[in-house]
DNA sequence: TTGTAAGCGTTATCAG
DNA sequence: CTGATAACGCTTACAA
């Protein structure tokens, strides 16, 4: 059954037929024990109480991409859930949990780069790929979107529409993704000859509530922005909510551009202009790179940057088109 | 380390200390081989190209609930991805894949009850729990929301608001969930003394586009409804979109009530009135029941129905409150 | 081309 | 209480 080339056609068929009849399925555990390979890829993603990342629409889609590609390659996905595997002699590190299951590779999402636990994994000999997180190590690489360019695209779009007072609600600046989008914002400002204003930069946490709260404060400014670039769609949605609560209109009074292009973006009212990340592609690329590292020992860890794309919908529009207020905005 | 009671305190400590030092982690495969237990629970959820269920916000939240409870119980989650496990002598059934990994139990989501593959699993001796799907078998049970009552709640709410022309966009009627919500709709109609009209019932597929398309057709009726109960939030969002595209307002012209209470519901504009399913609870209940069956051989398979709750937001309102049109609806 | 034996890392059993 | 030994179900290497 293992496709040896030194068995007669007759025998092969006899065996295969019998296996079929008996619904024989090899036992992964036994095979793993001897081959030292499990055909399983571990998935680490934090499930904090406040914002379980597995619940963020972004990671979900990445997971779909991962599952498809990995499945096609003959691998199943192990969602590391328990912190006390084995017969529980205390809490185990990610690395130990991965070794416990002898996973052939690991995908990391939504974890802190600096966490000791994560570092340990990255320094190990297990092939690892981080998504949206610039982890590196001997056998650890990452796939990430071109966040800096994404922010640039957003700002250029807004600028072209006539905006010159553009604020941003960033992600946590201690994350690579949050920082890159902020850097992209600043670089674009400079490129476009727009002044940088401290009061136009607010640090959020990627989630709805923070977008909502920061937008409210932005609105109290003596000279409020006419456009906002939010570093995530969820925050953008929060911002839109704040704007409409203040009896202002999007995009009539304030234009909003998000980041991610999660499903919500197209379904919102007004539909959200955003920077699309290729989430399925990110998952597929991570899977691809991981399989390469698993299957070819010398394969270098990836450092892949995927392009992003501006998707223009309804939440961005010309500056101060008050006329739009008399009619529905669409 | 396995907590035997016939080892001296001294030896135990010596061993434990050494294990710690060497960062010893037991190998799951070896243990599985001999104990016939893997401390892993399989998760089956379809990832069709059109609508990967893993991507439906509903299942994501259920997954969080599952992961937390299962993790606490010392189990990891295996996302069955590959159809050709082992050394690939053809495609394997779910059952084979589960046996291959010797998973201790299985959670099924978003699969077809009638699928031969699913039936095989349900008839096997592996403990199974289906979520939102009434699978039964010797060691197979399910957890599900009280969908019939949910639909009733929605209709009563709408009726109380003064609506008597209430349409519904149902889910696929060959699914238990879709059917239950339709039954709840019909029963409520009767209870409230409202006439049943064939043209007010349209079968969708739970997703945005179908809600949108069906609402458009509902709008062309000689006597269009003044309220719509959609069997999912995604379809409700699609319906809202269709209504606003037709220059009508929600809830001013047509009230909309959804089902699920996914994150989108609260973030939409107008925020969606909906029937909340306890998604984390569903996941936790499934995990709980599964653990019981796994750990106590005689434990009966579950048949749990979780209560739902009406969440009133902005998309439902009094009938024909045209006045609202002059001012923002919020 | 086919059959046989050793060993993967555990747990369980059974003498010491 | 402790140490030795036989499975568990596979793959691999080697002998027939």
XYZ file of C-alpha atoms (C1' of nucleotides) in Angstrom:
692
model
C 0.000 0.000 0.000
C 2.923 2.304 0.432
C 3.461 2.233 -3.277
C 6.575 0.134 -3.306
C 7.819 -0.628 -6.756
C 8.935 -4.141 -6.012
C 5.608 -5.835 -5.526
C 3.769 -7.743 -8.202
C 0.641 -6.303 -9.679
C -1.298 -9.330 -8.514
C -0.276 -8.978 -4.902
C -0.888 -5.286 -4.905
C -4.377 -5.762 -6.173
C -5.118 -8.555 -3.767
C -4.020 -6.410 -0.847
C -5.799 -3.317 -2.024
C -9.021 -5.226 -2.541
C -8.874 -6.740 0.887
C -8.097 -3.413 2.475
C -11.111 -1.937 0.782
C -13.292 -4.796 1.945
C -12.221 -4.529 5.531
C -12.346 -0.748 5.425
C -8.804 -0.843 6.609
C -7.388 2.464 7.730
C -3.822 2.761 8.876
C -3.359 4.089 12.374
C -1.706 7.455 12.393
C -0.227 6.984 15.827
C 1.704 3.861 14.905
C 2.951 5.362 11.728
C 3.929 8.582 13.434
C 5.834 6.657 16.018
C 8.080 5.031 13.497
C 8.307 7.653 10.774
C 8.538 10.611 13.114
C 6.115 12.441 10.887
C 2.474 13.027 11.723
C 1.003 14.626 8.628
C -0.462 17.177 10.949
C 0.229 20.883 11.102
C -0.277 22.719 14.361
C -2.183 25.968 14.435
C -1.485 28.368 17.224
C -3.880 31.215 17.622
C -4.685 32.964 20.781
C -8.174 32.706 22.127
C -8.059 35.422 24.725
C -11.302 36.098 26.496
C -11.677 39.637 25.241
C -10.905 39.198 21.583
C -10.402 35.583 20.604
C -8.447 35.890 17.418
C -10.049 32.846 16.023
C -13.119 35.035 16.065
C -11.615 37.836 14.054
C -12.982 37.540 10.530
C -9.512 38.064 9.178
C -8.058 34.943 10.717
C -11.039 32.893 9.808
C -10.474 33.462 6.160
C -6.785 32.813 6.453
C -7.733 29.560 8.134
C -9.853 28.579 5.162
C -6.917 29.162 2.832
C -4.687 27.162 5.109
C -7.068 24.284 5.442
C -7.601 23.956 1.719
C -3.963 23.973 0.777
C -2.830 21.834 3.650
C -5.658 19.377 3.067
C -4.689 19.069 -0.559
C -1.149 18.321 0.546
C -2.322 15.531 2.819
C -2.122 17.342 6.126
C -4.709 17.864 8.813
C -4.789 20.832 11.155
C -4.409 20.593 14.878
C -5.848 23.500 16.809
C -3.735 23.655 19.914
C -6.287 24.120 22.639
C -5.114 22.557 25.832
C -2.280 23.955 27.853
C -1.768 20.778 29.790
C -1.373 17.972 27.303
C -0.220 14.563 28.238
C -0.822 13.526 31.766
C -0.655 17.086 32.877
C 2.472 17.676 34.829
C 1.895 21.362 34.597
C 1.421 23.781 31.756
C 3.339 23.207 28.570
C 4.854 25.672 26.172
C 3.721 25.841 22.571
C 6.911 24.078 21.638
C 6.267 21.230 24.008
C 2.725 20.912 22.846
C 3.906 20.746 19.277
C 6.499 18.153 20.072
C 3.960 16.209 22.037
C 1.873 15.823 18.922
C 4.927 15.611 16.699
C 3.349 18.126 14.354
C 5.336 18.468 11.169
C 4.974 22.225 11.098
C 3.267 25.111 12.815
C 1.289 28.125 11.724
C 1.164 31.044 14.115
C -1.499 33.697 14.043
C -2.414 36.543 16.295
C 0.293 35.898 18.827
C 2.780 38.279 20.354
C 6.150 38.186 18.689
C 7.898 38.829 21.977
C 6.187 36.140 23.978
C 8.815 33.792 25.361
C 6.728 30.869 24.302
C 6.585 32.040 20.723
C 10.290 32.741 20.661
C 11.012 29.249 21.849
C 9.024 27.847 18.969
C 10.734 30.132 16.488
C 14.145 29.036 17.690
C 13.269 25.366 17.508
C 13.847 23.090 14.565
C 10.151 22.752 13.802
C 9.176 24.520 10.576
C 7.041 27.532 11.468
C 5.239 30.137 9.455
C 3.686 33.188 11.040
C 0.869 35.048 9.376
C 0.793 38.829 9.672
C 3.646 38.797 12.100
C 7.311 39.035 11.230
C 8.715 36.108 13.089
C 12.034 34.756 11.926
C 14.235 31.905 12.942
C 16.316 29.140 11.477
C 13.235 27.319 10.322
C 10.732 30.083 10.929
C 9.422 32.539 8.404
C 6.324 34.570 7.717
C 3.821 35.738 5.181
C 2.417 39.205 5.489
C 0.511 41.746 3.453
C 2.136 44.840 2.070
C 0.718 46.969 4.838
C 2.817 50.030 4.239
C 1.756 50.191 0.649
C -1.844 49.553 1.665
C -1.862 52.607 3.868
C -0.295 54.549 1.017
C -3.029 53.463 -1.361
C -5.673 54.546 1.092
C -4.150 57.960 1.546
C -3.592 58.557 -2.131
C -7.194 57.653 -2.793
C -8.417 60.072 -0.163
C -6.070 62.788 -1.349
C -7.234 62.402 -4.910
C -10.755 62.891 -3.640
C -9.676 66.285 -2.360
C -9.047 65.543 1.288
C -6.162 67.169 3.069
C -7.170 66.681 6.673
C -6.802 62.948 6.956
C -6.688 61.283 10.345
C -5.805 57.694 11.117
C -6.874 55.206 13.725
C -3.975 52.790 13.885
C -3.599 49.312 15.279
C -1.392 48.699 18.303
C 1.963 50.168 17.357
C 3.814 47.374 19.041
C 2.591 44.990 16.378
C 4.306 44.805 13.054
C 1.039 45.200 11.224
C -0.083 48.198 13.246
C 3.282 49.864 12.875
C 3.563 49.255 9.148
C 0.209 50.828 8.478
C 1.158 53.835 10.537
C 4.470 54.143 8.740
C 2.642 53.920 5.436
C 0.357 56.704 6.594
C 3.219 58.981 7.537
C 5.196 58.290 4.398
C 2.163 58.983 2.259
C 1.498 62.237 4.071
C 4.995 63.340 3.283
C 4.823 62.174 -0.313
C 1.594 64.042 -0.829
C 2.891 67.166 0.827
C 0.373 66.973 3.662
C 1.342 68.096 7.160
C 1.633 65.541 9.920
C -0.540 66.322 12.899
C -0.165 64.512 16.134
C -3.796 64.930 17.062
C -4.838 63.111 13.906
C -3.170 59.873 14.947
C -4.954 57.647 17.442
C -3.936 54.189 18.497
C -6.713 51.609 18.503
C -6.720 47.852 18.948
C -8.211 46.743 15.612
C -11.673 46.215 17.082
C -14.981 48.007 16.621
C -15.210 49.703 19.980
C -11.839 51.350 19.764
C -12.648 52.716 16.313
C -15.867 54.080 17.663
C -14.287 55.702 20.698
C -11.387 57.261 18.821
C -13.635 58.667 16.148
C -15.754 60.346 18.773
C -12.694 62.101 20.089
C -11.521 63.015 16.632
C -14.865 64.737 16.156
C -14.306 66.965 19.160
C -11.143 68.422 17.667
C -11.252 72.165 16.889
C -10.429 71.265 13.318
C -11.780 67.746 12.772
C -10.513 65.653 9.887
C -12.542 65.333 6.691
C -11.345 61.786 6.153
C -10.193 58.890 8.278
C -8.004 55.938 7.472
C -8.689 53.112 9.909
C -6.176 50.297 10.140
C -8.928 47.679 10.177
C -12.445 47.335 8.839
C -13.793 46.688 12.286
C -12.412 50.017 13.513
C -13.671 51.670 10.358
C -17.137 50.363 11.098
C -16.846 51.778 14.598
C -15.783 55.114 13.155
C -18.717 55.177 10.754
C -21.028 54.503 13.632
C -19.552 57.402 15.614
C -19.862 59.748 12.684
C -23.489 58.909 12.042
C -24.273 59.132 15.734
C -23.007 62.692 15.550
C -25.580 63.371 12.837
C -22.900 63.595 10.208
C -22.745 61.588 7.039
C -20.338 59.177 5.465
C -18.899 60.026 3.035
C -20.616 63.419 2.726
C -19.073 64.907 5.804
C -16.313 62.504 6.553
C -14.870 59.847 4.288
C -13.737 56.550 5.792
C -11.357 53.940 4.448
C -10.739 50.661 6.238
C -8.268 47.816 5.954
C -8.741 44.053 5.433
C -11.880 43.783 3.335
C -13.626 41.386 5.616
C -17.119 40.288 4.630
C -18.626 43.023 6.728
C -17.100 45.694 4.503
C -19.283 44.927 1.513
C -22.385 44.440 3.607
C -22.177 47.639 5.603
C -24.302 50.629 4.895
C -22.564 52.588 3.367
C -20.407 49.849 1.917
C -16.861 50.344 3.074
C -14.009 51.468 0.886
C -11.054 49.459 2.064
C -7.660 47.959 1.402
C -8.156 44.328 0.566
C -5.811 41.752 1.976
C -5.682 38.489 0.112
C -6.670 36.412 3.096
C -7.122 33.132 1.301
C -3.853 33.829 -0.453
C -2.104 34.494 2.832
C -3.337 31.174 4.153
C -2.399 29.352 0.989
C 1.032 30.970 0.876
C 1.675 30.064 4.482
C 0.645 26.489 3.778
C 2.727 26.351 0.657
C 5.847 27.618 2.380
C 5.322 25.315 5.309
C 4.936 22.274 3.089
C 8.116 23.213 1.303
C 10.041 23.430 4.527
C 8.554 20.192 5.778
C 9.196 18.261 2.648
C 12.587 19.637 1.684
C 14.874 19.885 4.597
C 17.000 22.664 3.208
C 14.145 24.882 2.105
C 14.611 28.391 3.466
C 11.924 29.915 5.649
C 9.667 32.295 3.747
C 9.560 36.055 3.967
C 6.640 36.608 1.681
C 4.840 39.887 1.205
C 1.529 39.736 -0.587
C 0.147 42.699 -2.498
C -2.935 44.520 -1.322
C -5.578 46.244 -3.351
C -7.741 49.327 -2.988
C -11.436 48.500 -3.155
C -13.521 51.588 -3.664
C -17.068 51.399 -2.340
C -19.330 53.989 -0.830
C -17.701 55.216 2.345
C -15.174 57.376 0.557
C -16.221 60.270 -1.578
C -15.396 63.825 -2.465
C -14.801 66.279 0.314
C -17.750 68.203 1.628
C -20.321 67.182 -0.913
C -23.086 68.555 1.252
C -25.522 68.265 -1.631
C -25.590 64.548 -1.057
C -27.316 65.066 2.237
C -30.687 65.800 0.695
C -30.807 62.498 -1.133
C -29.855 59.051 -0.047
C -26.147 58.757 -0.426
C -26.313 55.971 -2.912
C 4.374 10.923 36.188
C 1.103 9.190 35.621
C 0.177 9.792 39.185
C 0.521 6.260 40.411
C -0.096 5.875 44.079
C 2.542 3.270 44.636
C 5.662 5.322 44.149
C 7.608 6.974 46.905
C 7.571 10.713 47.272
C 11.322 10.763 46.786
C 11.249 8.945 43.474
C 8.369 10.983 42.201
C 10.201 14.190 42.921
C 13.413 12.953 41.408
C 11.623 11.985 38.228
C 9.580 15.148 38.020
C 12.640 17.317 38.504
C 14.550 15.507 35.812
C 11.644 15.718 33.424
C 11.477 19.438 33.972
C 15.190 19.779 33.384
C 15.166 17.862 30.150
C 11.976 19.544 29.032
C 10.592 16.125 28.621
C 7.295 15.878 26.824
C 5.580 12.561 26.374
C 4.925 11.558 22.800
C 1.255 11.499 22.011
C 1.632 8.919 19.275
C 3.181 6.309 21.500
C 0.680 6.877 24.196
C -2.203 6.785 21.765
C -0.937 3.548 20.376
C -1.121 1.774 23.665
C -4.002 3.504 25.383
C -6.208 3.765 22.330
C -7.068 7.285 23.327
C -5.657 10.364 21.651
C -6.957 13.267 23.716
C -7.963 14.794 20.435
C -11.424 15.639 19.205
C -12.090 15.737 15.493
C -13.962 18.635 13.966
C -15.783 18.079 10.723
C -16.971 21.145 8.952
C -17.414 21.486 5.280
C -15.263 23.958 3.438
C -17.127 24.060 0.162
C -15.845 26.528 -2.371
C -18.975 28.631 -2.445
C -19.678 29.013 1.239
C -17.002 27.499 3.447
C -18.832 26.984 6.690
C -15.758 27.598 8.657
C -16.131 31.093 7.283
C -19.661 31.579 8.504
C -19.472 33.784 11.576
C -21.856 31.478 13.343
C -19.565 28.475 13.255
C -16.560 30.501 14.177
C -18.077 31.449 17.466
C -19.225 27.935 18.143
C -15.650 26.896 17.502
C -14.397 29.286 20.148
C -16.777 27.784 22.672
C -15.674 24.316 21.685
C -12.011 25.092 21.874
C -12.241 26.640 25.303
C -14.196 23.852 26.899
C -12.318 21.067 25.186
C -8.987 22.692 25.965
C -9.943 22.932 29.605
C -10.748 19.239 29.537
C -7.345 18.398 28.122
C -8.312 17.851 24.529
C -6.977 19.405 21.358
C -8.981 19.921 18.193
C -8.198 18.290 14.911
C -9.615 20.040 11.890
C -10.132 17.282 9.390
C -8.771 18.770 6.214
C -7.371 16.095 4.001
C -9.504 13.562 2.230
C -6.622 11.241 1.597
C -4.913 10.611 4.881
C -2.380 7.917 5.400
C -0.477 6.838 2.399
C -3.357 7.812 0.219
C -4.959 4.752 -1.226
C -7.875 6.826 -2.322
C -10.321 9.081 -0.578
C -11.371 8.240 2.938
C -14.702 8.679 4.630
C -15.036 10.877 7.678
C -15.230 7.753 9.744
C -12.000 6.412 8.360
C -10.284 9.699 8.844
C -11.426 9.771 12.437
C -10.270 6.260 13.050
C -7.006 7.033 11.385
C -6.292 9.664 13.976
C -8.031 7.691 16.689
C -9.901 10.807 17.738
C -11.786 10.279 20.957
C -14.835 12.108 19.713
C -16.143 14.167 16.837
C -18.006 17.417 16.450
C -19.951 17.903 13.255
C -20.969 21.271 11.914
C -22.529 22.447 8.701
C -22.743 19.029 7.126
C -25.671 17.354 5.439
C -27.525 14.988 7.697
C -28.258 12.674 4.813
C -24.737 12.406 3.501
C -23.708 8.755 3.517
C -20.422 9.736 5.040
C -22.059 11.491 7.919
C -24.440 8.628 8.503
C -21.558 6.231 8.692
C -19.995 8.296 11.415
C -23.265 8.574 13.295
C -23.694 4.820 13.228
C -20.182 4.149 14.414
C -19.105 3.727 17.997
C -17.217 6.994 18.075
C -18.913 9.592 20.284
C -20.297 12.334 18.039
C -22.065 15.584 18.676
C -23.627 17.601 15.893
C -24.206 21.309 16.248
C -27.338 22.787 14.715
C -28.177 19.531 13.062
C -30.304 16.770 14.521
C -28.082 13.784 14.059
C -28.757 10.798 16.242
C -27.166 7.426 16.685
C -26.094 5.061 19.366
C -23.287 7.344 20.421
C -24.340 10.377 18.438
C -26.337 13.311 19.700
C -26.726 17.001 19.038
C -27.042 20.451 20.491
C -29.269 22.934 18.770
C -30.965 26.256 19.408
C -34.653 26.559 19.983
C -35.224 27.702 16.448
C -38.971 27.315 16.393
C -39.339 29.484 19.420
C -36.876 31.981 17.984
C -39.019 32.477 14.923
C -42.028 32.847 17.196
C -40.234 35.520 19.209
C -39.437 37.426 16.051
C -42.983 37.320 14.798
C -44.512 38.316 18.085
C -42.168 41.251 18.267
C -43.116 42.370 14.786
C -46.802 41.840 15.452
C -46.632 43.869 18.618
C -45.110 46.652 16.562
C -48.282 46.651 14.480
C -47.186 44.595 11.504
C -49.595 42.164 9.911
C -47.967 41.625 6.554
C -44.872 39.755 7.621
C -42.832 37.870 5.056
C -40.018 35.440 5.737
C -36.851 34.497 3.954
C -36.131 31.010 5.207
C -33.064 28.849 5.166
C -32.951 25.715 3.030
C -36.008 23.737 4.088
C -34.155 20.482 3.851
C -32.080 21.476 6.851
C -33.424 21.056 10.316
C -32.577 24.601 11.218
C -34.194 26.074 8.125
C -37.278 23.976 8.590
C -37.662 24.745 12.283
C -37.542 28.460 11.693
C -40.149 28.158 8.987
C -42.353 26.042 11.211
C -41.968 28.611 13.957
C -43.021 31.298 11.508
C -46.130 29.419 10.455
C -47.128 28.505 13.963
C -46.717 32.088 15.088
C -48.816 33.345 12.195
C -51.578 31.047 13.283
C -51.223 31.943 16.933
C -51.390 35.610 16.122
C -54.354 35.159 13.814
C -52.424 36.306 10.766
C -53.147 34.776 7.362
C -50.516 32.587 5.738
C -49.542 33.765 2.301
C -47.501 31.656 0.001
C -45.942 34.601 -1.736
C -44.530 35.824 1.566
C -42.351 32.781 2.014
C -39.102 32.587 0.115
C -36.395 29.996 0.512
C -32.881 31.345 0.800
C -29.557 29.709 1.640
C -28.590 31.671 4.775
C -26.188 33.934 2.896
C -26.251 37.626 2.038
C -26.891 37.368 -1.669
C -29.955 35.218 -1.326
C -31.441 37.591 1.219
C -30.806 40.428 -1.143
C -32.321 38.698 -4.156
C -35.415 37.462 -2.350
C -36.098 40.835 -0.815
C -35.976 42.437 -4.229
C -38.664 40.071 -5.401
C -40.714 40.585 -2.278
C -40.648 44.282 -3.101
C -42.248 43.704 -6.500
C -45.315 42.061 -4.972
C -48.596 43.898 -5.523
C -48.946 44.016 -1.781
C -45.433 43.974 -0.375
C -44.828 43.026 3.249
C -44.225 45.688 5.887
C -41.902 43.449 7.801
C -39.535 40.605 7.056
C -38.203 37.845 9.240
C -34.971 36.503 7.794
C -33.718 33.153 9.047
C -30.154 34.464 9.314
C -28.469 37.783 9.941
C -26.563 37.538 6.718
C -29.814 37.260 4.747
C -31.291 40.044 6.851
C -28.366 42.234 5.890
C -28.990 41.389 2.255
C -32.647 42.266 2.682
C -31.801 45.607 4.270
C -29.537 46.351 1.369
C -32.303 45.567 -1.132
C -34.774 47.742 0.728
C -32.457 50.716 0.840
C -31.516 50.245 -2.789
C -35.206 50.623 -3.544
C -35.108 53.996 -1.800
C -37.115 52.673 1.097
C -36.118 52.805 4.709
C -35.525 50.328 7.469
C -37.434 50.240 9.718
C -39.582 53.147 8.528
C -40.957 51.401 5.489
C -40.068 47.831 6.187
C -38.936 46.304 9.437
C -36.356 43.535 9.398
C -35.526 40.917 11.990
C -32.656 38.491 11.563
C -31.448 35.355 13.305
C -28.116 34.432 14.944
C -26.816 37.715 16.322
C -23.455 37.502 14.665
C -21.070 40.396 15.216
C -22.276 42.052 12.062
C -25.735 42.549 13.545
C -24.642 45.106 16.097
C -22.335 46.886 13.681
C -24.750 47.295 10.817
C -26.447 50.540 10.032
C -29.256 50.327 11.149
C -28.246 47.882 13.839
C -30.129 44.661 13.341
C -32.893 43.381 15.557
C -32.309 39.676 15.749
C -32.781 36.404 17.566
C -29.609 35.652 19.442
C -28.246 32.155 19.480
C -25.903 31.358 22.317
C -23.048 30.374 20.070
C -20.385 30.047 22.711
C -22.911 28.107 24.757
C -23.633 25.793 21.868
C -19.940 25.075 21.506
C -19.481 24.600 25.214
C -22.522 22.348 25.467
C -21.314 20.232 22.578
C -17.911 19.921 24.210
C -19.434 19.105 27.552
C -21.642 16.381 26.152
C -18.822 14.949 24.121
C -16.505 14.779 27.095
C -19.188 13.012 29.062
C -19.631 10.402 26.386
C -15.902 9.969 26.004
C -15.196 9.660 29.668
C -18.179 7.637 30.770
C -18.891 4.816 28.451
C -22.557 4.560 29.245
C -23.327 8.266 28.967
C -26.259 8.810 26.645
C -25.842 11.027 23.594
C -27.181 14.531 24.118
C -30.301 16.061 22.644
C -29.853 19.528 23.991
C -31.892 22.550 22.975
C -30.540 25.913 24.014
C -32.807 28.918 24.491
C -32.657 31.902 22.185
C -33.294 35.524 22.927
C -34.812 38.469 21.119
C -32.391 41.359 20.794
C -34.150 44.546 19.795
C -32.034 47.050 17.946
C -32.863 49.509 15.214
C -34.036 47.538 12.203
C -37.451 46.833 13.637
C -39.876 49.581 14.409
C -43.497 50.556 14.215
C -45.330 50.079 10.968
C -45.358 52.915 8.485
C -43.768 55.559 10.597
C -43.217 57.709 7.564
C -42.425 60.655 9.772
C -39.116 59.104 10.501
C -38.013 59.669 6.958
C -37.385 63.368 7.423
C -34.903 62.791 10.201
C -32.107 60.311 10.480
C -33.604 57.061 11.582
C -31.533 56.835 14.712
C 9.317 -10.730 -5.336
C 7.907 -12.076 -0.659
C 8.244 -13.037 4.342
C 10.331 -11.888 8.848
C 12.165 -9.349 12.687
C 13.479 -5.218 15.016
C 12.141 -1.019 16.969
C 9.521 3.621 17.369
C 7.990 5.664 22.902
C 4.691 4.743 25.677
C 1.569 2.061 29.324
C 0.348 -2.027 31.808
C 1.487 -6.116 33.977
C 4.069 -8.812 36.786
C 7.972 -10.371 39.363
C 11.357 -8.901 42.545
C 7.653 0.250 46.341
C 10.771 -0.656 42.116
C 12.597 -2.594 37.880
C 11.926 -5.542 33.851
C 9.031 -6.959 29.874
C 5.316 -7.418 26.648
C 2.263 -5.297 23.799
C 0.211 -1.205 20.711
C 0.341 -1.082 14.794
C 3.148 0.371 11.875
C 7.760 0.934 8.610
C 12.205 -0.458 7.390
C 15.894 -3.411 6.572
C 17.233 -7.730 5.544
C 16.928 -12.584 4.677
C 14.724 -16.056 2.006
